[in-house]
Coordinates of C-alpha atoms in Angstrom, one line a residue:
M1 CA -16.4 1.3 -2.3
A2 CA -13.3 2.2 -0.4
I3 CA -13.4 -0.4 3.0
P4 CA -13.3 1.4 6.3
L5 CA -10.1 1.6 7.6
S6 CA -9.2 0.6 10.9
N7 CA -7.7 3.2 14.0
E8 CA -4.5 1.0 14.1
I9 CA -4.0 1.5 10.0
R10 CA -5.1 5.5 9.9
A11 CA -2.4 6.0 12.9
L12 CA -0.1 3.5 10.9
L13 CA -0.9 5.6 7.9
D14 CA -0.4 8.9 9.1
A15 CA 2.6 8.5 11.1
P16 CA 5.9 9.0 9.2
N17 CA 6.2 5.1 8.6
F18 CA 8.1 3.2 6.0
A19 CA 5.7 0.9 3.3
H20 CA 6.3 -1.5 0.7
L21 CA 3.4 -2.1 -2.1
A22 CA 3.7 -5.3 -4.2
T23 CA 2.9 -5.5 -7.3
L24 CA 3.1 -8.4 -9.6
M25 CA 4.9 -8.3 -13.0
A26 CA 3.5 -9.6 -16.5
D27 CA 5.1 -13.3 -15.6
G28 CA 3.4 -13.2 -12.0
S29 CA 6.1 -12.9 -9.9
P30 CA 6.4 -10.1 -7.2
Q31 CA 7.6 -6.6 -7.2
S32 CA 8.6 -5.1 -3.7
V33 CA 9.4 -1.5 -3.5
P34 CA 9.7 0.5 -0.5
I35 CA 6.7 4.0 -1.3
W36 CA 5.2 7.2 0.9
V37 CA 2.1 6.9 2.2
G38 CA -0.5 8.6 3.3
R39 CA -4.7 8.5 3.1
E40 CA -7.8 10.6 2.5
G41 CA -10.0 9.4 4.5
D42 CA -10.2 5.8 4.2
R43 CA -8.6 6.1 0.9
I44 CA -4.9 4.9 0.8
L45 CA -2.5 7.1 -1.4
I46 CA 0.2 5.8 -2.9
C47 CA 2.8 8.1 -4.6
T48 CA 4.3 7.3 -7.2
G49 CA 5.2 8.2 -11.1
E50 CA 2.4 7.5 -13.6
G51 CA 5.2 5.6 -15.8
S52 CA 6.9 3.9 -12.5
L53 CA 6.8 0.1 -12.7
K54 CA 4.5 -0.4 -10.0
A55 CA 2.1 2.2 -12.3
K56 CA 2.3 -0.1 -14.7
N57 CA 1.7 -3.2 -12.6
T58 CA -1.4 -2.4 -10.9
R59 CA -3.2 -1.4 -14.3
R60 CA -2.3 -4.3 -15.7
D61 CA -2.9 -6.2 -12.8
P62 CA -4.9 -4.5 -10.0
R63 CA -4.0 -7.0 -6.5
V64 CA -1.5 -5.8 -4.9
S65 CA 0.0 -5.8 -1.2
L66 CA 0.7 -3.4 1.2
S67 CA 3.5 -3.4 4.2
I68 CA 3.5 -0.8 6.5
I69 CA 5.9 -0.8 9.4
D70 CA 5.7 0.9 12.5
V71 CA 8.8 2.0 12.7
P72 CA 8.9 3.4 16.6
R73 CA 7.9 -0.4 17.1
P74 CA 9.4 -2.7 14.5
V75 CA 9.8 -5.8 16.0
Q76 CA 7.5 -5.5 18.6
G77 CA 4.0 -6.5 16.7
G78 CA 3.5 -3.1 15.3
A79 CA 3.2 -4.3 11.6
A80 CA 0.3 -4.1 9.4
S81 CA -0.4 -5.4 6.2
W82 CA -3.3 -5.0 4.1
S83 CA -4.1 -6.6 0.4
R84 CA -7.2 -6.3 -1.8
N85 CA -7.7 -6.6 -5.1
R86 CA -7.6 -1.9 -6.4
E87 CA -10.8 -0.6 -7.6
A88 CA -11.1 -0.1 -11.0
S89 CA -11.4 3.5 -11.4

């Protein structure tokens, strides 16, 4: 079941903002990459290829962290972070 998104997070996802996804490597070290994100309702969509390192990392360990930067207000408290275990599909 998806966690309901706040209006603030919906607005960040709907705008052309930068996002970074952090996944865990096999040795436990973080791997953070810039990504394109979107949403369908309260589901966050991550744009990636099946063979990408972030896809491989999340299949092995579903713990992720997503950081979205509000481009018009990058330093004025316009960033939101969201972390949780990805649901198994």
